[in-house]
PDB file as gemmi writes it, atoms N, CA and C in Angstrom:
CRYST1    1.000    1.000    1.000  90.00  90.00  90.00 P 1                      
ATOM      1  N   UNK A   1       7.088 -12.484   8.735  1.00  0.00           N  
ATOM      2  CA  UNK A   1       6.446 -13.678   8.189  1.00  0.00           C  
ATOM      3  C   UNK A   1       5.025 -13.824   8.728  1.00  0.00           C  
ATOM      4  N   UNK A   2       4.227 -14.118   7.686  1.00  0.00           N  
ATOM      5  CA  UNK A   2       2.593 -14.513   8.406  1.00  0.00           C  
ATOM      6  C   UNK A   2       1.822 -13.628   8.349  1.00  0.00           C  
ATOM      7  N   UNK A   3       2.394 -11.823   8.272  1.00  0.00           N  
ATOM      8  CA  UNK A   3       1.572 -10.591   7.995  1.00  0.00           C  
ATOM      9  C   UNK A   3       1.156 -10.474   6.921  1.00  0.00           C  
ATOM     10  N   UNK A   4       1.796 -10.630   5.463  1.00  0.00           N  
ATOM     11  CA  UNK A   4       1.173 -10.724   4.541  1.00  0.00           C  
ATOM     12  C   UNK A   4       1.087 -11.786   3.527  1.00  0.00           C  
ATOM     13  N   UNK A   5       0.428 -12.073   2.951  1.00  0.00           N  
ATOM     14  CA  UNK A   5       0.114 -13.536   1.910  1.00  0.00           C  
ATOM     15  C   UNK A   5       1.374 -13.144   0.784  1.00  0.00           C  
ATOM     16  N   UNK A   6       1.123 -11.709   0.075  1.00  0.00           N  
ATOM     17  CA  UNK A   6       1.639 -11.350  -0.973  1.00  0.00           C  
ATOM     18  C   UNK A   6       1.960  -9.760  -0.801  1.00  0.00           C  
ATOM     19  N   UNK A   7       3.289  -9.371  -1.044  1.00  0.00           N  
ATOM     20  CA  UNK A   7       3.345  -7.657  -0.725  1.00  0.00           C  
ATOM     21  C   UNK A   7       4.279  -7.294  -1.847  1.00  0.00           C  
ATOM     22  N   UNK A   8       4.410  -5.883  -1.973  1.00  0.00           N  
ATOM     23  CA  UNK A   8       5.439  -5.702  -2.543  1.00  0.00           C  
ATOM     24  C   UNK A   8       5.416  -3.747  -1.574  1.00  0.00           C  
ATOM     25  N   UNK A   9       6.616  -3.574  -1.700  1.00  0.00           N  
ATOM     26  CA  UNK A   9       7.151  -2.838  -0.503  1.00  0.00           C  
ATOM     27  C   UNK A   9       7.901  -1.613  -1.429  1.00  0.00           C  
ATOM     28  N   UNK A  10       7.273  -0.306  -1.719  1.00  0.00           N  
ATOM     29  CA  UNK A  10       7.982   0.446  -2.648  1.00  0.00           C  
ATOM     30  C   UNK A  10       9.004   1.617  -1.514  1.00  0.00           C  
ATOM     31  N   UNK A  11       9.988   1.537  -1.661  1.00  0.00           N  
ATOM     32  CA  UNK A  11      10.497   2.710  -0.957  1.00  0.00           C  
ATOM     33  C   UNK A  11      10.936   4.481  -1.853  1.00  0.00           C  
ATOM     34  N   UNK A  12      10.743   4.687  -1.429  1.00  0.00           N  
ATOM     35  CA  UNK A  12      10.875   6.515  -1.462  1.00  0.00           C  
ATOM     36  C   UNK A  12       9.262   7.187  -2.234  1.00  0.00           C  
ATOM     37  N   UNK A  13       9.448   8.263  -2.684  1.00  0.00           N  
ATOM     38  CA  UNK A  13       7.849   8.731  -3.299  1.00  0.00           C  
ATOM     39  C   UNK A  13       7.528   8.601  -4.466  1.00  0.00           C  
ATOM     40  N   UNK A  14       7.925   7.630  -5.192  1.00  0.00           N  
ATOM     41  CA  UNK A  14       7.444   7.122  -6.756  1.00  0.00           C  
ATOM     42  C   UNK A  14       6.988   6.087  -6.665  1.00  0.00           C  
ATOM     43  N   UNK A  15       6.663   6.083  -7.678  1.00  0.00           N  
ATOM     44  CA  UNK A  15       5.644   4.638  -8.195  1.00  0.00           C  
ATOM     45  C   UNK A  15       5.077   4.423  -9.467  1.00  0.00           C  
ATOM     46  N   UNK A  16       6.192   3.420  -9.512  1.00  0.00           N  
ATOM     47  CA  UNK A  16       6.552   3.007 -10.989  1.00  0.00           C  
ATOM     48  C   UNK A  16       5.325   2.499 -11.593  1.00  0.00           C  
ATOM     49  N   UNK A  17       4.993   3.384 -12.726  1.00  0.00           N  
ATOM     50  CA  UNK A  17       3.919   2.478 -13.657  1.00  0.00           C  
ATOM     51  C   UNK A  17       3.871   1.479 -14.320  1.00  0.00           C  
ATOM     52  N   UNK A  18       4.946   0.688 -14.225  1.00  0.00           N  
ATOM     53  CA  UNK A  18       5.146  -0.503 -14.969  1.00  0.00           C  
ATOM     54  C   UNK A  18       4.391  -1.611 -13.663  1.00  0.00           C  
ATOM     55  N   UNK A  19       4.978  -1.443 -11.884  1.00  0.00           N  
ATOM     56  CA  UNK A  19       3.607  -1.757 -11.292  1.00  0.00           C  
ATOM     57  C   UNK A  19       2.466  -2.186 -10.997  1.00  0.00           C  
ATOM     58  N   UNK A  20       1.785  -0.809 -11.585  1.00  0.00           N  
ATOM     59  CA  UNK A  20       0.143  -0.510 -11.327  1.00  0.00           C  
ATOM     60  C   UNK A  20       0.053  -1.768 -13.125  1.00  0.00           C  
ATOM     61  N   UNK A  21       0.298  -2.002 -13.787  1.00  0.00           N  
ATOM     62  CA  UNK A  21       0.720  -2.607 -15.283  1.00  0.00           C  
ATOM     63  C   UNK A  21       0.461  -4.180 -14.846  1.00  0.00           C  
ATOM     64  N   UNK A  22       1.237  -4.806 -13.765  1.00  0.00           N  
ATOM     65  CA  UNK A  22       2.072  -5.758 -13.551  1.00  0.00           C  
ATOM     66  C   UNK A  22       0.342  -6.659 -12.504  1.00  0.00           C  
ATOM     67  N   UNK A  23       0.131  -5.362 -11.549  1.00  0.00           N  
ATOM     68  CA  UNK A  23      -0.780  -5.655 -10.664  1.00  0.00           C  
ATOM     69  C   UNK A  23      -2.049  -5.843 -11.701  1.00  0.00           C  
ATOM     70  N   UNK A  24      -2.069  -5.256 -12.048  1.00  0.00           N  
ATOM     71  CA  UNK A  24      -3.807  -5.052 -12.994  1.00  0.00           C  
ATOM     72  C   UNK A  24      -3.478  -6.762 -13.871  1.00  0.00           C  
ATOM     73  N   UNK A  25      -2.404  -7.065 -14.243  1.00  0.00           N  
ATOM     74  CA  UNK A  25      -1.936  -8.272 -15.495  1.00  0.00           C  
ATOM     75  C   UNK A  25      -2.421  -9.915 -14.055  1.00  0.00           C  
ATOM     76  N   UNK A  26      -2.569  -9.151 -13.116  1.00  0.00           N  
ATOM     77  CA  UNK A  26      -2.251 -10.653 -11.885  1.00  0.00           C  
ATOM     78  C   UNK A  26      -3.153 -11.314 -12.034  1.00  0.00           C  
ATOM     79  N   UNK A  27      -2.734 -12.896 -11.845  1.00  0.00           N  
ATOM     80  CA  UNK A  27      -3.907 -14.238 -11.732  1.00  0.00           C  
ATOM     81  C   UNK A  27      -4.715 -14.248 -10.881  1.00  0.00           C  
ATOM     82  N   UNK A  28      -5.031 -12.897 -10.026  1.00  0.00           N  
ATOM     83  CA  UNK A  28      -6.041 -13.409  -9.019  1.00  0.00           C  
ATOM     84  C   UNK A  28      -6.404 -11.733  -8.971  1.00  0.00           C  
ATOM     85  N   UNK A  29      -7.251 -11.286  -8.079  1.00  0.00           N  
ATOM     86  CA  UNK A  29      -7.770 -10.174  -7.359  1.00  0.00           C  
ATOM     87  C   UNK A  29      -6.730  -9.706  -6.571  1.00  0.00           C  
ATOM     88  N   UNK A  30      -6.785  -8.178  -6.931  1.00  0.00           N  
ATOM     89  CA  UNK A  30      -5.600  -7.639  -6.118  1.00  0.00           C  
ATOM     90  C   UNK A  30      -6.206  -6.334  -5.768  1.00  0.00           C  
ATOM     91  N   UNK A  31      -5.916  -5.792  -4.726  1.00  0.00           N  
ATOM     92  CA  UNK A  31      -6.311  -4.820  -3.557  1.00  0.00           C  
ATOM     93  C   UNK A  31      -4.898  -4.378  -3.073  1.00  0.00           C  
ATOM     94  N   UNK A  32      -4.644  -2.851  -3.606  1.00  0.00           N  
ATOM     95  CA  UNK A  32      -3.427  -2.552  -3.172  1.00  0.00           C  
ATOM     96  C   UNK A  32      -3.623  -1.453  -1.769  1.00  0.00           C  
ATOM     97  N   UNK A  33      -2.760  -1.821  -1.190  1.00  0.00           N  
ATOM     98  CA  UNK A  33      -2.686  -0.527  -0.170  1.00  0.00           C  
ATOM     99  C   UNK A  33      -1.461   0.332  -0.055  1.00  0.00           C  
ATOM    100  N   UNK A  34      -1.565   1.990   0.017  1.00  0.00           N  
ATOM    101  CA  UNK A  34      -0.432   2.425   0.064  1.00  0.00           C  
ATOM    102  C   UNK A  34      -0.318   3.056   1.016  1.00  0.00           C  
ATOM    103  N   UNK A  35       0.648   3.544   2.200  1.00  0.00           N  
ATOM    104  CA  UNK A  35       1.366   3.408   3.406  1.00  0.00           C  
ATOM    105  C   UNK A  35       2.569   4.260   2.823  1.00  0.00           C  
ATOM    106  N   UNK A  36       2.170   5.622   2.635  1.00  0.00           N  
ATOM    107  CA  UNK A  36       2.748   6.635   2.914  1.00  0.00           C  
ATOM    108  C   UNK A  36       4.103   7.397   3.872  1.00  0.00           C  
ATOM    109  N   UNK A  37       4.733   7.320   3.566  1.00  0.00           N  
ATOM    110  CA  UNK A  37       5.521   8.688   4.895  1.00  0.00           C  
ATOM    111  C   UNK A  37       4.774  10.006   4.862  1.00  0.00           C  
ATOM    112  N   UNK A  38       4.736  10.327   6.270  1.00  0.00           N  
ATOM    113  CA  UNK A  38       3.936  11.166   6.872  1.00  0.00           C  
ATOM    114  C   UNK A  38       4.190  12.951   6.558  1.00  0.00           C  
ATOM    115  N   UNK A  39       4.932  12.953   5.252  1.00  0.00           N  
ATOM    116  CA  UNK A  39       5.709  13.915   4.688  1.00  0.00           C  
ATOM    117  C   UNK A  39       5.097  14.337   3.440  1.00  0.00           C  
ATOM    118  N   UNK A  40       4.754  15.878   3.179  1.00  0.00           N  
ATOM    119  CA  UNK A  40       4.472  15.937   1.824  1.00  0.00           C  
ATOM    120  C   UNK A  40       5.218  15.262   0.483  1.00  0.00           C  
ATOM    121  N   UNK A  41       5.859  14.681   0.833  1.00  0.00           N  
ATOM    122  CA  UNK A  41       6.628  14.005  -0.670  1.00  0.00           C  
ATOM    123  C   UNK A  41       5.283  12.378  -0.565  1.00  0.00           C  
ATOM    124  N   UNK A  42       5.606  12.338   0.419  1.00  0.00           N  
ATOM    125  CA  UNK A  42       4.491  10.777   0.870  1.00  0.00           C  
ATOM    126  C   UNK A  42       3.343  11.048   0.279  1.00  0.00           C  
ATOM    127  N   UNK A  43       2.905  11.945   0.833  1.00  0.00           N  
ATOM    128  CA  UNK A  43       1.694  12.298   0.085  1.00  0.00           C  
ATOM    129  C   UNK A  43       1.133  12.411  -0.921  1.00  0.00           C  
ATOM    130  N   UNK A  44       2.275  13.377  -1.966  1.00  0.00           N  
ATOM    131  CA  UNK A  44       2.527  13.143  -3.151  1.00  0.00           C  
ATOM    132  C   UNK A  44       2.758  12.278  -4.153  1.00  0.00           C  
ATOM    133  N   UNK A  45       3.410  11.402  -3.530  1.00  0.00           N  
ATOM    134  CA  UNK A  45       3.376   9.454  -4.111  1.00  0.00           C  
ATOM    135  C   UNK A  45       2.366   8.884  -3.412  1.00  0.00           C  
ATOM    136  N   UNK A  46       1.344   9.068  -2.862  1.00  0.00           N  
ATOM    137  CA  UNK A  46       0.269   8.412  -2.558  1.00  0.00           C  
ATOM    138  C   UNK A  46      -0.645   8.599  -3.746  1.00  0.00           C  
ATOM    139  N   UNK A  47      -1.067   9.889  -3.859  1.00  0.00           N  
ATOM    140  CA  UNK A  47      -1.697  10.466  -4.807  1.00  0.00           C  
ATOM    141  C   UNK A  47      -0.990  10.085  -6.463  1.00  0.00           C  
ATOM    142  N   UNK A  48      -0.645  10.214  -6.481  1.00  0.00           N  
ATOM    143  CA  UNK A  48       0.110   9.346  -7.459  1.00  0.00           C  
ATOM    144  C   UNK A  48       0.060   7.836  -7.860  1.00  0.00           C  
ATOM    145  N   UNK A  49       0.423   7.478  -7.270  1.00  0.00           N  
ATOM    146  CA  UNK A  49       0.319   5.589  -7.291  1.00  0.00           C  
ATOM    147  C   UNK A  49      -1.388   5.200  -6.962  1.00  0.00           C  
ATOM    148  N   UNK A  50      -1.909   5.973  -6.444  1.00  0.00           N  
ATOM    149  CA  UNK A  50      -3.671   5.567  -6.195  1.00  0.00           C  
ATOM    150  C   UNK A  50      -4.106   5.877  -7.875  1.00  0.00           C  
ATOM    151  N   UNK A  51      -4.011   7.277  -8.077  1.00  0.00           N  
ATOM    152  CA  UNK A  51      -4.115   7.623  -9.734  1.00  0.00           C  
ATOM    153  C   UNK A  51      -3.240   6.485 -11.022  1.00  0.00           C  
ATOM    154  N   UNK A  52      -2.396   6.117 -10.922  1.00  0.00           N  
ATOM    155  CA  UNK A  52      -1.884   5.252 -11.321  1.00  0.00           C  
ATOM    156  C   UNK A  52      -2.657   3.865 -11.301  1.00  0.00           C  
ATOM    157  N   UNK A  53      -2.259   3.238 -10.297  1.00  0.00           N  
ATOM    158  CA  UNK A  53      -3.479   2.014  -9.721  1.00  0.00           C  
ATOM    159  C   UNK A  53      -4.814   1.910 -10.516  1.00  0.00           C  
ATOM    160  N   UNK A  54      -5.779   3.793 -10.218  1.00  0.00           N  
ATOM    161  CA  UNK A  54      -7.184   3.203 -10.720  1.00  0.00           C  
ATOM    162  C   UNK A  54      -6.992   3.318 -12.405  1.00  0.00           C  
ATOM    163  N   UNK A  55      -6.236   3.909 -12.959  1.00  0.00           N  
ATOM    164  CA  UNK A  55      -5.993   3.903 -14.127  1.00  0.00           C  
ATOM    165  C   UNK A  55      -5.585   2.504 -14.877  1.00  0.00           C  
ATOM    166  N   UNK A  56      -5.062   1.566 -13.738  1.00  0.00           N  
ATOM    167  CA  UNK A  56      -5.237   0.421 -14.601  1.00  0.00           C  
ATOM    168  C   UNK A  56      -6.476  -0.943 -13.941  1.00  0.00           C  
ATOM    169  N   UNK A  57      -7.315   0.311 -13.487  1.00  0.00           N  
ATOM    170  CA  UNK A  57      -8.273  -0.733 -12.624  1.00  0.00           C  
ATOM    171  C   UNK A  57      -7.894  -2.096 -11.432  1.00  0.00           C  
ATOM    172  N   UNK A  58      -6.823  -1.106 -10.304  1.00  0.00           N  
ATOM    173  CA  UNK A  58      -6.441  -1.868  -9.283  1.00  0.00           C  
ATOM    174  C   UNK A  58      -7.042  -1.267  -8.018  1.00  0.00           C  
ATOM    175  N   UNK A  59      -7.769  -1.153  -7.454  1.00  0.00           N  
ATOM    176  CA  UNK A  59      -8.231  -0.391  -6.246  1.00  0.00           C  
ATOM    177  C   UNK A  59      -7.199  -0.465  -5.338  1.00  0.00           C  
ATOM    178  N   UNK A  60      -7.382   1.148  -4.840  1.00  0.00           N  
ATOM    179  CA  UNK A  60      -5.938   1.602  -3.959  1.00  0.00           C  
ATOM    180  C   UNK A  60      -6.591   2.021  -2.552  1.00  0.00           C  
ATOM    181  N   UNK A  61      -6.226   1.660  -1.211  1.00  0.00           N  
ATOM    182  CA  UNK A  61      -6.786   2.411  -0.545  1.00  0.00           C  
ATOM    183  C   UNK A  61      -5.277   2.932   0.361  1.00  0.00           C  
ATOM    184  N   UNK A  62      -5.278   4.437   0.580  1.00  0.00           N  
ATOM    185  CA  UNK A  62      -4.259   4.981   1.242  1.00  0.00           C  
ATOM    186  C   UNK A  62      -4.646   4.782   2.952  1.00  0.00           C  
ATOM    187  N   UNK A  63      -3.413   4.394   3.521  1.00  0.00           N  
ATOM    188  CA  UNK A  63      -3.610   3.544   5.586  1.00  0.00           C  
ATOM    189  C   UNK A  63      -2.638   4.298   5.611  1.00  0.00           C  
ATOM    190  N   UNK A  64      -2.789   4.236   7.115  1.00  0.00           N  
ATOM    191  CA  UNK A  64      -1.642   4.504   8.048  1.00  0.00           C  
ATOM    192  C   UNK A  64      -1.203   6.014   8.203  1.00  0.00           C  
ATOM    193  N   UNK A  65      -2.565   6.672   8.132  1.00  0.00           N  
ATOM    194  CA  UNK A  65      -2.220   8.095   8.538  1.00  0.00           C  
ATOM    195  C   UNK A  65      -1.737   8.366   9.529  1.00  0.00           C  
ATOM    196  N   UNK A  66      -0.384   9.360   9.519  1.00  0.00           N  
ATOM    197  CA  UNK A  66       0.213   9.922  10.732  1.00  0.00           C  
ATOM    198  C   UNK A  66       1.291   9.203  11.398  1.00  0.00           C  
ATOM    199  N   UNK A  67       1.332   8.087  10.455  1.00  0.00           N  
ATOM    200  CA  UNK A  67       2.429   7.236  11.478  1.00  0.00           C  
ATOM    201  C   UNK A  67       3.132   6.836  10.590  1.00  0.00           C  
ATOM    202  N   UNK A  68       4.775   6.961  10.737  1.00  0.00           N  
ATOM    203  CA  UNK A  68       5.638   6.609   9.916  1.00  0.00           C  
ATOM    204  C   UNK A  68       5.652   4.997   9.297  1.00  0.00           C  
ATOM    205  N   UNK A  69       5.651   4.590   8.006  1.00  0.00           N  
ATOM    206  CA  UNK A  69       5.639   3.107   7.834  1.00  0.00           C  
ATOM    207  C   UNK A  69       7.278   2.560   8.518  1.00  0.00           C  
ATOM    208  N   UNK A  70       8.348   3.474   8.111  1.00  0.00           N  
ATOM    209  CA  UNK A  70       9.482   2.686   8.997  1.00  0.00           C  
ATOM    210  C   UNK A  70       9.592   2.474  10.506  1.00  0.00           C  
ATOM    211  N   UNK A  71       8.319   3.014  11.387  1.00  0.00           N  
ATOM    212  CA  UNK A  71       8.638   2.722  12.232  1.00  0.00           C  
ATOM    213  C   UNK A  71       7.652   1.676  13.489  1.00  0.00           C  
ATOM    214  N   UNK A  72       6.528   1.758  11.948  1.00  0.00           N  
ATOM    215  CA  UNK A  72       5.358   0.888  12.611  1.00  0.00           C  
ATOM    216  C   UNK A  72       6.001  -1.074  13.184  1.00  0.00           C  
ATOM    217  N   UNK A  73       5.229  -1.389  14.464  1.00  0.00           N  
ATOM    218  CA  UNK A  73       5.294  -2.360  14.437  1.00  0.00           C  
ATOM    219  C   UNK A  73       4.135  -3.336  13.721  1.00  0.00           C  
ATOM    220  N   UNK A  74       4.563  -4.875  13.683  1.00  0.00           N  
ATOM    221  CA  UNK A  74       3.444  -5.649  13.101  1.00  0.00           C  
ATOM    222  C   UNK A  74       1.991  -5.474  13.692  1.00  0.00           C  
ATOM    223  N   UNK A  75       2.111  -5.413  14.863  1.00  0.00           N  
ATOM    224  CA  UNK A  75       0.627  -4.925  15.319  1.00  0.00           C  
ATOM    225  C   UNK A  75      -0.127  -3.541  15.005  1.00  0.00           C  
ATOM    226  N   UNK A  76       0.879  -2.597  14.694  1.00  0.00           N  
ATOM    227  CA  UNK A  76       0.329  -1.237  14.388  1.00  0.00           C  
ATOM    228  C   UNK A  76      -0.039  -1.857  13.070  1.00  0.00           C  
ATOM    229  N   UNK A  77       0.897  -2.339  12.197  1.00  0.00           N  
ATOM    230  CA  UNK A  77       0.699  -2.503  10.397  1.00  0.00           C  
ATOM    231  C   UNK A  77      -1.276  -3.509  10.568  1.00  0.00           C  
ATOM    232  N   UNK A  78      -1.175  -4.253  11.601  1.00  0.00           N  
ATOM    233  CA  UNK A  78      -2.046  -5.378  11.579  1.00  0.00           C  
ATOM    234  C   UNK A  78      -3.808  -4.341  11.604  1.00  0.00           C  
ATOM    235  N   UNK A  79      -3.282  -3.657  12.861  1.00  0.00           N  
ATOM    236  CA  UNK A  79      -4.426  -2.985  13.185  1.00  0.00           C  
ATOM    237  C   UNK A  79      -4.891  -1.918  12.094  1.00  0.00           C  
ATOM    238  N   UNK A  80      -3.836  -1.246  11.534  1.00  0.00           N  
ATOM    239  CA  UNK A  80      -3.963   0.215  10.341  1.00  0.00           C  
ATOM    240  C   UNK A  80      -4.681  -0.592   9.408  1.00  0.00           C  
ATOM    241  N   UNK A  81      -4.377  -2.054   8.516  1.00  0.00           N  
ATOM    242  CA  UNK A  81      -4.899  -2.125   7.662  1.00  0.00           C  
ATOM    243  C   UNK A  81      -6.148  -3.098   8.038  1.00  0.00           C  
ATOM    244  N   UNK A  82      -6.729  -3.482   9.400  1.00  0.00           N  
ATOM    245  CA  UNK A  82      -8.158  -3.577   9.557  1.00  0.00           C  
ATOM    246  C   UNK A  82      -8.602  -2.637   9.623  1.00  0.00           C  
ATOM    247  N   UNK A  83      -8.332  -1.730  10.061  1.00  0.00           N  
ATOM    248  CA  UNK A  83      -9.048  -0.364  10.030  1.00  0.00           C  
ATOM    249  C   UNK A  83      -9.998  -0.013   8.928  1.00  0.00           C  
ATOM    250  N   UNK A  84      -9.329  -0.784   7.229  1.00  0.00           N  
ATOM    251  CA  UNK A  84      -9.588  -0.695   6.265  1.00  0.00           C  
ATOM    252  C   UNK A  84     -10.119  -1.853   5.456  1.00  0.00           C  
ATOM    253  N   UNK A  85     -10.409  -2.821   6.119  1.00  0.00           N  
ATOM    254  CA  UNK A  85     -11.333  -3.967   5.624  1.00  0.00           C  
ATOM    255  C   UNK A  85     -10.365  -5.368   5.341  1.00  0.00           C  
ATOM    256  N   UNK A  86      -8.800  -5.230   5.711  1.00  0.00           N  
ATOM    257  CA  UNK A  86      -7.682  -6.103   4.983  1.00  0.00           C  
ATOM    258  C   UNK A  86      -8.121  -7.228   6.246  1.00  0.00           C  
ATOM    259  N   UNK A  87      -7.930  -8.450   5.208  1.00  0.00           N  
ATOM    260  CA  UNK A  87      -8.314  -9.481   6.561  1.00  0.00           C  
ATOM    261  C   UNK A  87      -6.791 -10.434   6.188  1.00  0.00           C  
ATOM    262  N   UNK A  88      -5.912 -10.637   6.918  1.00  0.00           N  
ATOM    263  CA  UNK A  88      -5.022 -11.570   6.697  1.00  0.00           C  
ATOM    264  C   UNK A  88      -4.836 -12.597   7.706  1.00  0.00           C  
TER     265      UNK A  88                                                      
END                                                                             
């Protein structure tokens, strides 16, 4: 609670285009970030869902290199995505 305003949390390496659809349709400005597993499949749905994303004009920025998302704490998640300009 309190880390993020608004999230949505995809698990395994897809990424559904209905989504990147859903995000681009939103009442406000949206800035997605994707948070990978540190695994070529991760990678592969990074690249993916960013291509997806700018295709419906949602800016994607890929965080959290090298470090598993299941095992980050709130301060790792806090710090990875200042790293990248996220102010919450």
């Amino acid at each position: 609670p309190g880390l993020y305003r608004r999230a949505v949390a995809i698990m395994g390496s897809s990424f559904p285009e209905a989504l990147s659809a859903c995000l681009a349709r939103a009442d406000r400005l949206v800035q997605a970030f994707y948070w990978p597993d540190p695994d070529p499949a991760g990678w592969a749905g990074a690249k993916a869902a960013v291509k997806s994303l700018a295709g419906w004009g949602v800016p994607c920025t890929v965080v959290g290199e090298g470090l598993n998302p299941k095992f980050a704490t709130p301060e790792q998640a806090r710090e990875m995505l200042g790293k990248v300009g996220w102010v919450g």
